[in-house]
Every structure is written in structure tokens, then in C-alpha cells.
Short mmCIF file of C-alpha atoms in Angstrom, two decimals:
data_model
loop_
_atom_site.label_atom_id
_atom_site.label_comp_id
_atom_site.label_asym_id
_atom_site.label_seq_id
_atom_site.Cartn_x
_atom_site.Cartn_y
_atom_site.Cartn_z
CA MET A 1 -8.10 18.23 13.34
CA GLU A 2 -11.18 16.57 12.34
CA LYS A 3 -14.08 17.06 14.71
CA LEU A 4 -16.00 13.80 15.58
CA PHE A 5 -18.68 15.06 17.60
CA ASP A 6 -21.07 18.12 17.16
CA LEU A 7 -24.37 18.35 18.99
CA ASP A 8 -25.94 20.27 16.11
CA GLU A 9 -25.06 17.09 13.82
CA PHE A 10 -26.38 14.44 16.33
CA ASP A 11 -29.22 13.31 14.30
CA SER A 12 -27.11 12.66 11.46
CA TYR A 13 -24.61 10.50 13.12
CA LYS A 14 -24.30 6.80 13.16
CA GLU A 15 -21.59 4.41 14.68
CA ASP A 16 -18.66 3.76 12.79
CA ASN A 17 -14.85 3.23 12.95
CA ARG A 18 -14.48 6.59 15.00
CA ARG A 19 -17.43 6.93 16.83
CA GLU A 20 -19.23 4.38 19.47
CA VAL A 21 -22.35 5.02 21.64
CA LYS A 22 -23.01 3.36 24.80
CA SER A 23 -26.47 3.76 27.18
CA ALA A 24 -24.51 3.87 30.54
CA LYS A 25 -28.23 4.03 31.99
CA ASN A 26 -26.94 1.10 34.65
CA GLY A 27 -23.60 2.50 35.25
CA LEU A 28 -20.28 2.65 33.40
CA PRO A 29 -20.30 -0.23 30.96
CA ASN A 30 -17.23 -2.59 31.06
CA SER A 31 -17.24 -2.54 27.22
CA ILE A 32 -16.04 0.98 27.24
CA TRP A 33 -12.50 -0.06 28.02
CA GLU A 34 -12.45 -2.43 24.90
CA THR A 35 -13.51 0.73 22.93
CA TYR A 36 -10.89 2.82 24.49
CA SER A 37 -8.14 0.29 23.81
CA ALA A 38 -9.42 -0.14 20.23
CA PHE A 39 -9.42 3.64 19.44
CA SER A 40 -5.96 4.25 21.16
CA ASN A 41 -4.44 1.42 19.08
CA GLY A 42 -6.05 2.90 15.84
CA TYR A 43 -6.73 6.52 14.74
CA GLY A 44 -8.71 7.56 17.85
CA GLY A 45 -12.34 8.38 18.31
CA VAL A 46 -15.25 9.43 20.56
CA ILE A 47 -17.00 7.46 23.06
CA ILE A 48 -20.52 8.68 23.71
CA LEU A 49 -22.15 7.95 26.81
CA GLY A 50 -26.08 8.37 27.29
CA VAL A 51 -26.81 7.54 23.90
CA ILE A 52 -28.40 4.28 22.32
CA GLU A 53 -28.44 3.03 18.82
CA ASN A 54 -31.68 2.40 17.25
CA LYS A 55 -32.60 -0.47 14.95
CA ASP A 56 -32.16 1.91 11.79
CA GLY A 57 -28.68 2.97 13.14
CA THR A 58 -29.89 6.47 14.27
CA TRP A 59 -29.19 7.59 17.70
CA SER A 60 -31.55 8.59 20.73
CA THR A 61 -30.48 9.64 24.31
CA SER A 62 -30.88 7.23 26.93
CA GLY A 63 -31.91 9.54 29.68
CA LEU A 64 -28.99 10.37 31.83
CA ASP A 65 -29.56 12.87 34.41
CA ALA A 66 -26.93 15.45 35.79
CA ASP A 67 -26.40 13.33 39.11
CA SER A 68 -25.88 10.01 37.08
CA CYS A 69 -23.48 11.89 34.58
CA GLN A 70 -21.11 12.98 37.38
CA LYS A 71 -21.04 9.55 39.03
CA LEU A 72 -20.20 8.07 35.57
CA ILE A 73 -17.41 10.91 35.12
CA LYS A 74 -15.87 10.16 38.56
CA GLN A 75 -15.83 6.27 37.99
CA PHE A 76 -14.34 6.87 34.62
CA TRP A 77 -11.40 9.04 35.80
CA ASN A 78 -10.84 6.41 38.76
CA ASP A 79 -10.86 3.37 36.36
CA ILE A 80 -8.65 4.95 33.65
CA ASN A 81 -5.87 5.88 36.11
CA ASN A 82 -6.01 2.17 37.63
CA ARG A 83 -3.24 0.24 35.74
CA GLN A 84 -5.04 -3.02 36.52
CA LYS A 85 -7.85 -1.77 34.34
CA VAL A 86 -6.10 0.18 31.41
CA SER A 87 -2.30 0.09 30.85
CA ILE A 88 -1.99 3.79 30.15
CA ASN A 89 -4.29 7.02 30.53
CA LEU A 90 -3.91 9.05 27.31
CA LEU A 91 -6.41 11.52 28.19
CA ARG A 92 -6.29 15.15 29.49
CA ASP A 93 -9.05 16.58 31.49
CA ASP A 94 -10.58 18.50 28.56
CA ASP A 95 -11.01 15.21 26.56
CA VAL A 96 -14.29 14.63 28.49
CA GLU A 97 -16.96 16.94 27.86
CA VAL A 98 -20.69 17.20 28.89
CA TYR A 99 -23.50 18.09 26.57
CA LYS A 100 -27.04 18.55 27.14
CA LYS A 101 -29.68 17.45 24.68
CA GLU A 102 -33.24 18.50 25.54
CA ASP A 103 -33.54 17.13 29.37
CA ASP A 104 -31.02 14.53 29.15
CA GLN A 105 -27.04 14.37 29.53
CA ILE A 106 -24.39 13.17 27.07
CA ILE A 107 -20.72 12.38 27.98
CA VAL A 108 -18.47 12.70 24.89
CA ILE A 109 -14.89 11.08 25.60
CA HIS A 110 -12.31 11.97 23.02
CA VAL A 111 -9.75 9.13 22.67
CA PRO A 112 -6.62 10.16 20.85
CA MET A 113 -4.47 7.82 18.72
CA ALA A 114 -1.57 6.47 20.82
CA ARG A 115 2.07 7.17 20.02
CA ARG A 116 4.00 4.35 18.58
CA GLU A 117 5.97 3.82 21.88
CA GLU A 118 2.65 3.86 23.79
CA LYS A 119 1.18 0.96 21.99
CA PRO A 120 -0.36 -1.56 22.54
CA VAL A 121 -2.90 -0.07 24.96
CA TYR A 122 -4.41 -2.81 26.70
CA ILE A 123 -6.97 -3.70 29.52
CA ASN A 124 -7.29 -5.83 32.45
CA ASN A 125 -3.65 -6.49 32.75
CA ASN A 126 -3.72 -8.85 29.94
CA LEU A 127 -1.35 -7.70 26.91
CA PHE A 128 -2.20 -10.61 24.56
CA TYR A 129 -5.92 -10.97 25.44
CA GLY A 130 -6.75 -7.38 26.43
CA THR A 131 -5.56 -5.44 23.28
CA TYR A 132 -8.23 -4.30 20.74
CA ARG A 133 -8.57 -2.64 17.54
CA ARG A 134 -11.42 -1.01 15.69
CA ASN A 135 -12.93 -2.54 12.43
CA HIS A 136 -15.83 -0.68 10.82
CA ASP A 137 -17.91 -0.20 13.84
CA GLY A 138 -16.81 -3.07 16.05
CA ASP A 139 -13.93 -3.84 18.52
CA TYR A 140 -12.01 -6.92 18.00
CA HIS A 141 -9.04 -8.74 19.64
CA CYS A 142 -5.85 -8.15 18.17
CA THR A 143 -3.95 -11.22 17.30
CA ARG A 144 -0.59 -12.19 18.92
CA LEU A 145 1.04 -11.39 15.44
CA GLN A 146 -0.44 -7.80 15.75
CA VAL A 147 0.63 -7.22 19.44
CA LYS A 148 4.07 -8.50 18.89
CA THR A 149 4.38 -6.08 15.83
CA MET A 150 3.28 -3.22 18.07
CA LEU A 151 6.00 -4.12 20.88
CA ARG A 152 8.58 -4.29 18.16
CA ASP A 153 7.57 -0.71 16.85
CA GLN A 154 7.98 0.65 20.17
CA ALA A 155 11.82 0.89 20.06
CA GLU A 156 13.69 3.60 18.64
CA LYS A 157 16.23 1.12 17.40
CA THR A 158 14.32 -0.45 14.19
CA MET A 159 14.10 -4.22 13.84
CA ASP A 160 16.61 -3.92 10.82
CA MET A 161 19.36 -2.71 13.10
CA GLU A 162 19.55 -6.17 14.74
CA VAL A 163 22.93 -7.84 14.53
CA LEU A 164 22.86 -11.39 13.18
CA ASP A 165 25.36 -12.96 15.55
CA ASP A 166 25.43 -16.25 13.98
CA VAL A 167 25.83 -15.21 10.17
CA PRO A 168 29.22 -14.68 8.66
CA LEU A 169 29.58 -11.64 6.24
CA GLU A 170 30.18 -14.31 3.54
CA ASP A 171 26.66 -15.22 3.53
CA LEU A 172 25.96 -11.64 1.55
CA ASN A 173 25.70 -11.72 -2.00
CA TYR A 174 28.94 -10.10 -3.45
CA GLU A 175 27.63 -9.29 -6.81
CA THR A 176 24.66 -7.24 -5.29
CA ILE A 177 26.96 -5.63 -2.92
CA GLN A 178 29.40 -4.77 -5.96
CA GLY A 179 26.43 -3.30 -7.85
CA TYR A 180 25.26 -1.19 -5.06
CA ARG A 181 28.67 0.20 -4.56
CA ASN A 182 29.01 0.95 -8.28
CA ARG A 183 25.92 2.94 -8.18
CA HIS A 184 26.84 4.89 -5.20
CA GLN A 185 30.27 5.84 -6.62
CA VAL A 186 28.61 7.05 -9.80
CA LEU A 187 25.76 9.16 -8.01
CA ASN A 188 28.29 10.57 -5.37
CA ALA A 189 31.65 10.62 -6.98
CA GLY A 190 34.34 11.39 -4.35
CA HIS A 191 32.28 10.06 -1.44
CA PRO A 192 34.28 9.28 1.67
CA PHE A 193 32.99 5.86 1.85
CA GLU A 194 34.48 5.13 -1.77
CA ARG A 195 38.03 4.06 -0.41
CA LEU A 196 36.61 1.53 1.90
CA ASN A 197 37.05 -2.15 1.87
CA ASN A 198 33.92 -4.05 1.62
CA ASP A 199 33.80 -4.82 5.16
CA GLU A 200 34.33 -1.20 6.39
CA TYR A 201 31.96 -0.19 3.52
CA LEU A 202 29.25 -2.45 4.91
CA ARG A 203 29.53 -1.34 8.29
CA SER A 204 29.44 2.42 7.45
CA ILE A 205 26.24 1.81 5.68
CA GLY A 206 24.61 -0.07 8.36
CA ALA A 207 24.61 -3.39 6.70
CA ALA A 208 27.31 -4.85 9.10
CA ALA A 209 28.01 -4.31 12.90
CA ILE A 210 30.39 -5.49 15.66
CA SER A 211 28.69 -8.34 17.58
CA LYS A 212 28.36 -8.03 21.44
CA GLU A 213 28.65 -11.81 21.53
CA ASP A 214 32.02 -12.34 19.80
CA HIS A 215 33.12 -8.75 18.85
CA GLN A 216 33.30 -9.86 15.24
CA LEU A 217 31.65 -8.19 12.14
CA HIS A 218 28.30 -9.69 11.33
CA PRO A 219 25.43 -8.72 8.96
CA THR A 220 22.73 -6.57 10.34
CA ALA A 221 19.21 -7.64 9.58
CA ALA A 222 19.11 -4.88 7.06
CA GLY A 223 22.40 -6.13 5.28
CA MET A 224 20.80 -9.44 4.78
CA LEU A 225 17.43 -8.16 3.70
CA MET A 226 19.35 -5.62 1.34
CA PHE A 227 22.22 -8.08 0.04
CA GLY A 228 21.53 -11.56 1.14
CA ASP A 229 20.28 -14.46 -0.86
CA GLU A 230 16.66 -15.45 -0.42
CA TYR A 231 17.28 -18.79 1.06
CA ASN A 232 19.46 -17.08 3.80
CA ILE A 233 17.00 -14.33 4.30
CA VAL A 234 14.20 -16.80 5.11
CA ARG A 235 16.14 -18.29 7.92
CA HIS A 236 15.86 -14.99 9.88
CA PHE A 237 12.47 -13.76 8.22
CA PRO A 238 10.45 -16.88 7.72
CA ASP A 239 7.69 -15.01 5.85
CA TYR A 240 9.87 -13.03 3.64
CA PHE A 241 8.54 -12.76 0.21
CA LEU A 242 8.71 -10.21 -2.81
CA ASP A 243 6.35 -10.69 -5.68
CA TYR A 244 5.82 -8.55 -8.82
CA ARG A 245 2.75 -9.37 -10.99
CA GLU A 246 2.49 -7.58 -14.44
CA VAL A 247 -0.82 -8.16 -16.56
CA LEU A 248 -0.94 -6.07 -19.37
CA ASP A 249 -2.98 -8.58 -21.67
CA PRO A 250 -6.13 -9.72 -20.04
CA SER A 251 -5.98 -13.00 -21.75
CA ILE A 252 -2.81 -14.01 -20.23
CA ARG A 253 -2.52 -14.50 -16.43
CA TRP A 254 0.77 -13.03 -15.85
CA THR A 255 2.38 -10.93 -18.62
CA ASP A 256 5.56 -10.91 -16.43
CA ARG A 257 6.29 -12.02 -12.83
CA LEU A 258 9.20 -11.73 -10.67
CA GLN A 259 9.36 -13.49 -7.11
CA SER A 260 11.98 -13.63 -4.54
CA SER A 261 11.65 -17.54 -4.08
CA SER A 262 12.07 -18.44 -7.64
CA GLY A 263 15.89 -19.21 -7.25
CA GLU A 264 16.75 -17.72 -10.61
CA TRP A 265 18.22 -14.45 -9.01
CA SER A 266 19.20 -13.43 -5.68
CA GLY A 267 15.83 -12.45 -4.31
CA ASN A 268 17.08 -9.60 -2.03
CA ILE A 269 15.51 -6.16 -1.69
CA CYS A 270 18.25 -4.35 -3.56
CA ASP A 271 18.05 -6.49 -6.75
CA PHE A 272 14.21 -6.54 -6.59
CA TYR A 273 13.99 -2.73 -6.43
CA PHE A 274 15.98 -2.10 -9.56
CA ARG A 275 14.51 -4.97 -11.38
CA VAL A 276 11.03 -3.93 -10.56
CA TYR A 277 11.52 -0.12 -11.10
CA ASN A 278 12.64 -0.99 -14.75
CA LYS A 279 9.54 -2.82 -15.10
CA ILE A 280 7.18 -0.36 -13.85
CA ILE A 281 8.46 2.63 -15.70
CA LYS A 282 8.57 0.90 -19.19
CA ASP A 283 5.06 1.38 -20.19
CA VAL A 284 4.36 4.82 -18.43
CA LYS A 285 3.29 7.36 -20.59
CA VAL A 286 4.78 10.73 -19.38
CA PRO A 287 4.89 14.06 -21.25
CA PHE A 288 7.53 14.68 -23.60
CA SER A 289 9.98 17.35 -21.84
CA MET A 290 12.85 19.37 -22.99
CA LYS A 291 15.53 21.56 -21.09
CA GLY A 292 18.27 23.33 -22.70
CA GLY A 293 17.56 21.43 -26.05
CA ASP A 294 17.82 18.01 -24.38
CA ARG A 295 15.06 15.35 -23.69
CA ILE A 296 14.53 15.15 -19.99
CA ASP A 297 13.87 11.22 -19.33
CA ASP A 298 13.80 11.38 -15.56
CA THR A 299 10.31 13.15 -15.00
CA PRO A 300 8.45 13.90 -11.77
CA VAL A 301 6.30 10.74 -12.50
CA HIS A 302 9.65 8.61 -12.59
CA LYS A 303 10.45 10.10 -9.18
CA ALA A 304 7.13 9.47 -7.78
CA LEU A 305 7.51 5.85 -8.77
CA ARG A 306 10.70 5.63 -7.24
CA GLU A 307 9.58 6.92 -4.01
CA ALA A 308 6.37 4.65 -3.89
CA LEU A 309 8.58 1.71 -4.50
CA ALA A 310 11.32 2.56 -2.03
CA ASN A 311 8.45 3.68 0.63
CA CYS A 312 6.82 0.14 0.28
CA LEU A 313 10.14 -1.74 0.69
CA ILE A 314 11.31 0.47 3.62
CA ASN A 315 8.03 0.37 5.84
CA ALA A 316 7.31 -3.53 5.20
CA ASP A 317 7.30 -5.45 8.16
CA TYR A 318 9.28 -8.44 7.21
CA TYR A 319 8.19 -10.55 10.12
CA GLY A 320 4.68 -9.90 8.78
CA THR A 321 2.60 -12.47 6.51
CA ARG A 322 1.92 -12.32 2.85
CA GLY A 323 5.12 -10.39 1.70
CA VAL A 324 5.58 -7.39 -0.50
CA VAL A 325 3.29 -7.30 -3.70
CA ILE A 326 3.68 -5.11 -6.39
CA LYS A 327 0.81 -5.37 -9.13
CA LYS A 328 0.92 -3.61 -12.47
CA ASP A 329 -1.80 -3.78 -15.28
CA GLN A 330 -2.68 -1.26 -18.01
CA ASN A 331 -4.04 1.66 -16.05
CA GLN A 332 -2.66 1.43 -12.55
CA ILE A 333 0.21 0.29 -10.23
CA ILE A 334 -0.50 -1.09 -6.78
CA PHE A 335 2.02 -1.37 -3.70
CA GLU A 336 1.19 -3.63 -1.02
CA ASN A 337 3.27 -4.24 2.10
CA PRO A 338 2.82 -5.99 5.40
CA GLY A 339 2.65 -3.70 8.27
CA TYR A 340 0.44 -0.80 9.42
CA ILE A 341 1.22 2.78 8.79
CA ARG A 342 3.39 3.90 11.85
CA THR A 343 2.46 7.56 11.66
CA GLY A 344 -1.01 6.70 10.83
CA LYS A 345 -2.60 7.24 7.22
CA GLU A 346 -3.65 10.91 7.92
CA GLN A 347 -0.17 11.90 8.73
CA MET A 348 1.54 9.86 5.84
CA ARG A 349 -0.81 11.80 3.32
CA LYS A 350 -0.03 15.04 4.86
CA GLY A 351 3.79 14.47 5.29
CA GLY A 352 6.48 16.26 7.43
CA GLU A 353 6.78 13.49 9.72
CA SER A 354 9.33 10.52 8.87
CA ASP A 355 9.06 7.40 11.07
CA PRO A 356 10.31 4.49 8.82
CA ARG A 357 9.83 1.04 10.03
CA ASN A 358 13.42 0.23 8.75
CA LYS A 359 15.82 2.89 9.35
CA THR A 360 18.86 1.38 8.00
CA LEU A 361 17.15 0.30 4.97
CA MET A 362 16.11 3.87 4.34
CA LYS A 363 19.69 4.87 4.85
CA MET A 364 20.91 2.43 2.13
CA PHE A 365 18.39 3.76 -0.28
CA ASN A 366 19.18 7.42 0.49
CA LEU A 367 22.66 6.69 -0.19
CA VAL A 368 22.07 5.93 -3.88
CA ASN A 369 19.67 8.94 -4.24
CA ILE A 370 16.31 7.00 -3.51
CA GLY A 371 13.77 8.17 -0.99
CA GLU A 372 13.02 10.99 1.13
CA ARG A 373 14.01 11.27 4.74
CA SER A 374 11.93 14.39 5.49
CA GLY A 375 8.62 12.63 5.10
CA SER A 376 7.67 14.50 2.15
CA GLY A 377 7.82 11.51 -0.29
CA VAL A 378 4.08 10.53 -0.27
CA PRO A 379 2.91 14.14 -0.51
CA ASN A 380 5.16 14.68 -3.67
CA ILE A 381 3.50 11.41 -5.24
CA PHE A 382 -0.05 13.05 -4.59
CA ASN A 383 1.34 16.54 -6.04
CA THR A 384 2.75 14.73 -9.00
CA TRP A 385 -0.53 12.92 -9.88
CA GLU A 386 -2.60 16.18 -9.48
CA ASP A 387 -0.03 17.95 -11.71
CA GLN A 388 -0.58 15.25 -14.39
CA GLY A 389 -4.40 15.46 -13.95
CA TRP A 390 -4.77 11.88 -12.93
CA LYS A 391 -7.06 10.29 -10.47
CA GLU A 392 -5.66 11.05 -6.63
CA PRO A 393 -3.82 7.99 -5.44
CA VAL A 394 -5.52 5.87 -2.65
CA ILE A 395 -3.92 4.83 0.55
CA GLU A 396 -5.56 1.98 2.34
CA GLU A 397 -4.86 0.08 5.58
CA ARG A 398 -6.13 -3.28 6.14
CA PHE A 399 -5.80 -5.27 9.44
CA ASP A 400 -5.56 -8.92 10.47
CA PRO A 401 -3.25 -9.23 8.88
CA ASP A 402 -1.93 -5.84 8.85
CA ARG A 403 -1.27 -4.39 5.25
CA THR A 404 -0.55 -0.96 3.67
CA ILE A 405 -1.72 -0.51 -0.01
CA LEU A 406 -0.94 2.47 -2.30
CA THR A 407 -2.79 2.50 -5.69
CA LEU A 408 -1.56 4.78 -8.41
CA GLU A 409 -3.84 5.27 -11.37
CA PHE A 410 -2.84 6.37 -14.66
CA VAL A 411 -6.37 7.75 -15.36
CA ASP A 412 -7.43 11.30 -16.19
CA LYS A 413 -9.54 12.53 -13.31
CA THR A 414 -11.76 14.64 -15.27
CA ASN A 415 -12.34 11.96 -17.73
CA LYS A 416 -14.18 9.07 -15.81
CA GLU A 417 -17.25 9.20 -18.08
CA LYS A 418 -15.01 8.75 -21.05
CA THR A 419 -13.11 5.79 -19.37
CA ALA A 420 -16.42 4.18 -18.43
CA LYS A 421 -17.71 4.55 -22.01
CA LYS A 422 -14.63 3.08 -23.43
CA THR A 423 -14.69 0.18 -21.41
CA SER A 424 -18.39 -0.28 -22.08
CA GLU A 425 -17.66 -0.26 -25.85
CA GLU A 426 -14.93 -2.76 -25.35
CA ASN A 427 -17.25 -4.97 -23.64
CA LYS A 428 -19.68 -4.52 -26.43
CA ARG A 429 -17.02 -5.54 -28.97
CA ARG A 430 -16.22 -8.57 -26.92
CA LYS A 431 -19.81 -9.74 -27.09
CA GLN A 432 -20.09 -9.03 -30.72
CA ALA A 433 -16.90 -10.89 -31.42
CA LYS A 434 -18.18 -13.81 -29.16
CA LYS A 435 -21.55 -13.80 -31.29
CA THR A 436 -19.52 -14.06 -34.49
CA SER A 437 -17.72 -17.30 -33.07
CA GLU A 438 -20.84 -19.07 -32.36
CA GLY A 439 -21.14 -22.31 -34.59
CA SER A 440 -17.54 -22.40 -35.13
CA LYS A 441 -16.21 -22.93 -31.63
CA ILE A 442 -13.61 -20.08 -31.94
CA ARG A 443 -11.23 -20.48 -28.80
CA ASN A 444 -10.80 -17.48 -26.15
CA LYS A 445 -7.60 -16.51 -27.69
CA THR A 446 -8.97 -15.68 -31.04
CA ILE A 447 -11.70 -13.91 -29.31
CA GLU A 448 -8.99 -11.63 -27.93
CA ASN A 449 -7.35 -11.36 -31.07
CA MET A 450 -10.62 -10.08 -32.67
CA VAL A 451 -11.02 -7.34 -29.95
CA LYS A 452 -7.50 -6.38 -30.34
CA ILE A 453 -8.01 -6.11 -34.39
CA GLU A 454 -10.92 -3.80 -33.81
CA ASN A 455 -8.99 -1.61 -31.31
CA TYR A 456 -6.19 -1.40 -33.73
CA LEU A 457 -8.20 -0.35 -36.50
CA LYS A 458 -10.22 2.07 -34.55
CA GLU A 459 -6.78 3.60 -33.61
CA ASN A 460 -5.04 3.22 -36.93
CA GLY A 461 -7.69 3.25 -39.82
CA GLU A 462 -7.32 1.32 -42.78
CA SER A 463 -4.45 -1.16 -42.38
CA LYS A 464 -2.97 -4.23 -44.46
CA THR A 465 -2.85 -7.78 -43.27
CA ASN A 466 1.05 -7.73 -42.48
CA ALA A 467 0.76 -4.80 -40.25
CA ILE A 468 -2.15 -6.25 -38.36
CA ALA A 469 -0.32 -9.43 -38.02
CA GLU A 470 2.75 -7.70 -36.68
CA TYR A 471 0.63 -6.03 -33.97
CA LEU A 472 -0.87 -9.46 -33.01
CA ASN A 473 2.55 -11.23 -33.20
CA LEU A 474 0.75 -13.87 -35.61
CA SER A 475 1.72 -15.19 -39.04
CA SER A 476 -0.11 -13.43 -42.02
CA ALA A 477 -1.84 -16.72 -42.89
CA ARG A 478 -3.23 -16.98 -39.28
CA THR A 479 -4.20 -13.18 -39.15
CA ARG A 480 -6.14 -13.60 -42.74
CA LYS A 481 -8.02 -16.44 -41.38
CA ILE A 482 -9.26 -14.46 -38.17
CA LEU A 483 -10.06 -11.46 -40.35
CA SER A 484 -12.17 -13.61 -42.65
CA GLU A 485 -14.26 -14.48 -39.71
CA MET A 486 -15.21 -11.11 -38.40
CA LYS A 487 -18.41 -9.45 -39.40
CA THR A 488 -17.52 -6.20 -37.84
CA ILE A 489 -14.91 -5.30 -40.63
CA GLU A 490 -14.74 -4.92 -44.22
CA ALA A 491 -11.96 -5.62 -46.88
CA ILE A 492 -11.26 -2.87 -49.46
CA GLY A 493 -8.97 -2.98 -52.67
CA THR A 494 -7.38 -5.79 -54.50
CA ASN A 495 -5.47 -8.83 -53.39
CA THR A 496 -2.04 -7.11 -53.40
CA ASN A 497 -3.44 -3.88 -51.97
CA ARG A 498 -6.02 -5.18 -49.79
CA LYS A 499 -6.73 -3.31 -46.49
CA TYR A 500 -9.21 -3.61 -43.69
CA ARG A 501 -11.23 -1.22 -41.88
CA LEU A 502 -14.27 -1.23 -39.46
CA LYS A 503 -17.83 -1.16 -40.76
CA ASP A 504 -19.31 2.34 -40.44
CA ASN A 505 -21.72 1.01 -37.88
CA GLN A 506 -18.55 0.05 -35.73
CA LYS A 507 -16.69 3.27 -35.64
#
């Protein structure tokens, strides 16, 4: 466990999202409980009494003596055990320590991260106005949405298990269900569910359940999310939104985009997963691998991307705002979902503890061999990236609104300088191309094509017009026009055998 306070390091500390200092010279400050709530609802931290923060951010002791110290500790324990003051006491006796720095006393209170079922931790007997979180070095009030999210997350039954009593099974998308069943059958031939009719099958996988209201079979929230049509899903999850954005050409806003609200497809999680997975693996460069004389197309990288995509969808809070967003560009893929990390960022990275926000969705993905139940999925992603020599993945948590972001870069971690140099060279060539265009008012698209030509020639050497035109997806005539305006290249050979290459000072 990370050590958040060491007296020997006192002079190097500053307040941050895990450390808070309070003078306490005039008694136990009321603001201590805001910080206690904030640390409990976040990743824990230490509250340090008897210390003041100087203008430059450094710390100094405030002059607590031994008698004052004991009075503060007694009052602290009285208050933390008062349910009118604090909703729950998370501390043990040894979580409060006393240190001596020169002639002054310091009280260090170690506040642990509350378990999911203990959140929200609030103060002054006020659930919605007394719940705090930590942001950088300050405590802030949680919004009603954040408090409601914590309350939903308390339950062992996840929100996707809810039975939608007023929805008939016919509201689910039959084509999506059939496609899912076909995958299940191919991957698990002879599975007991194979012989069931659709209603029994949906009940067995958790997509439907018997309602207590009318004792009939109705979709569960998981069934609606996985197999429903978008226009039905948003009736139960008003902020539901799935968005895939692909930008492989910087001159185009979207190279490809897929949205659940487009009306061109079902818009459900199942179809989104398989459509997006095929898009994110299309341009991924993975090592050529053979086994028994056959090429292995399903590499650890493919498995890691499946895990990342499934993890994003399984752990999303579909009552949260902004929806699920997957962004792909030339060097990275970013997975964003609404909702904080239930196990905490550190535990998510370490693995070994599975606590999905949507247990039934996880079961459905597992039945078609997608996702890990053991909590090893995210560590496996990190291990795969390390094995490839790529930059370590980044997990980020944002609050108000709550979002979890996983960034996977396809960049050599030992080659950062080379990557930066390449970017610098490309920017330089862009500037040169713009300079060439002065006076002739060449459009931005033409400048982009000039940069592409220079990159192509740098990669392929001397090339004919038709090869360059095919690469640009332009006509030969238009390509020749662009080539004639470029000062950074030169033509060699006669008309029939003419080729183009970069000038020596451009290579």
C-alpha cells in the first residue's frame, strides 16, 4: 500500500488529491468532515492536523502541544462515531497517529477508500448536500447524479438485472438475437442452451426474467441494452448513446463514424460491439506469427482489444451522461465510458478483483468467449502492450460527470524521440508545402496531398505518376498538376518512363 505520510519527507510534501493539512490551532475544524467524506468516496488519503500551508505550497507546523493534541483526538473519535455528524466510521484505532516535529505535535489521520456498499459517505445527516469528493487539492460537493450512481452501485444486484415489467419480449431485435445465438452455437457446440426456444434462451442468459407484477416473461435491462432497438432503449436509459469515431486522415473530420442514434442499424450494444471490433482491428499492425505451418490471425493484441472494448461496454453506467465513445486515429485507440471505476483505478490495473457494473452483460459476453470474469482482463492488456514494446496504456478517471478513459497507443516506448522527430519533420514539410502554395491559392486539400506525396516518396523512393495517383485516389491528370507545383521533388526520365523523387535536401 502507498505510504502517504513519512515524517522524514515532511519538507517535500504539498497538498494534493491524497493529502490535506489543517492548522487545528483553535480546535477541530468543521472542514475536516468534508475532507473525510471526500477521501472516503475517492481513493482515500491522509488528513494532517497541526500543519499550515504556506503561500508557496510548503508546510509548517502550527504549534500544537501535547494537551491540545489529546483533546483534538478525543473530539475526533466522539464526532466520527456520531451518526448525526458522519454516516459511517471507516477508521480503526491505528488509523490515527501522532508525530512530533521539533517541539510541535502533528496528528495524521489515515482515511481509507470506502467499499462500494459503504458509499456514499456523507456528513451532517444530509445525503445529497453532505457528500463530497476530492478534486486535485480541494473537496467539492457531489452532484445528485453522482450520489444516485453511488447508491445504485451499493446493491449486489446490478442495475442491468432489473426486469422491465411494461416491455414485451417482442420489443427486442430478433436479428440481433439470432446473430448472437449463431455465434454462441459456433463457439460452444453442444451447449445445453442450444436446444432452447428463443424465450427460454433469453431467460437462461439473463436477457429476460419473470416479472413479479404479472408473472410473465419480460426483457431485463441487460436484454434491452444488448438486443433492443435504440428507440426502445432510450425510453429506459434516456442518456444512452454509443459513438465510434475514426480519424485516420487529418484532413477529414471523420474517416468513419458509427452512432447508435443514426437509425441506420439497431443501435444496441451487441451489434455495436461486433461492428466496432472489426473496425478497430482493421489497421492494427501486429507481428506475423505462425503455428504448425498456419498463420495465427488471432494474436494477443486482438484479444487485448476485444477485452478493452468489452470492458468499456460492460462497466458503463448507462444512466450516466455523454455515453460510450470509442476514438481511433493513426496511433491510438481511446475507450471512454460513463461511470467511475468500482474497484478503484489501482485495483483495476492490478487485477484479481472483478466487480462489473453490469453483471448480466458480462455473462452474455462471456458466453461468446469475450471478456474475463477473473479480473485479469486489464492486466492482460498491459502485459500485451509491454510484450509488444508499446507505450504503457493509460487509465484515467474524470469526475463531474464520472468517466473512465483507457488509452492504448501503438507507439514504441523506446522510440519516443524518433516519433517526435518524425512529427517535427512532417510539420516542417507541411510548412514547406504551404510556402510553395503562396501566390497560387492552393486549397488545404492540395496541401494535404503534397504532404502525402512527400511521405510516399520517402517511403517508396522513385515512383511513377500512376502509382502516386492510385495512392492518393486521384486521377493521373490531377496528380501531375500537383506534382508540377511542388518545389521539393524532381522529375527524372522521359515522358513515357518519367518518375518522381524527393530532392536530395528533402530526404
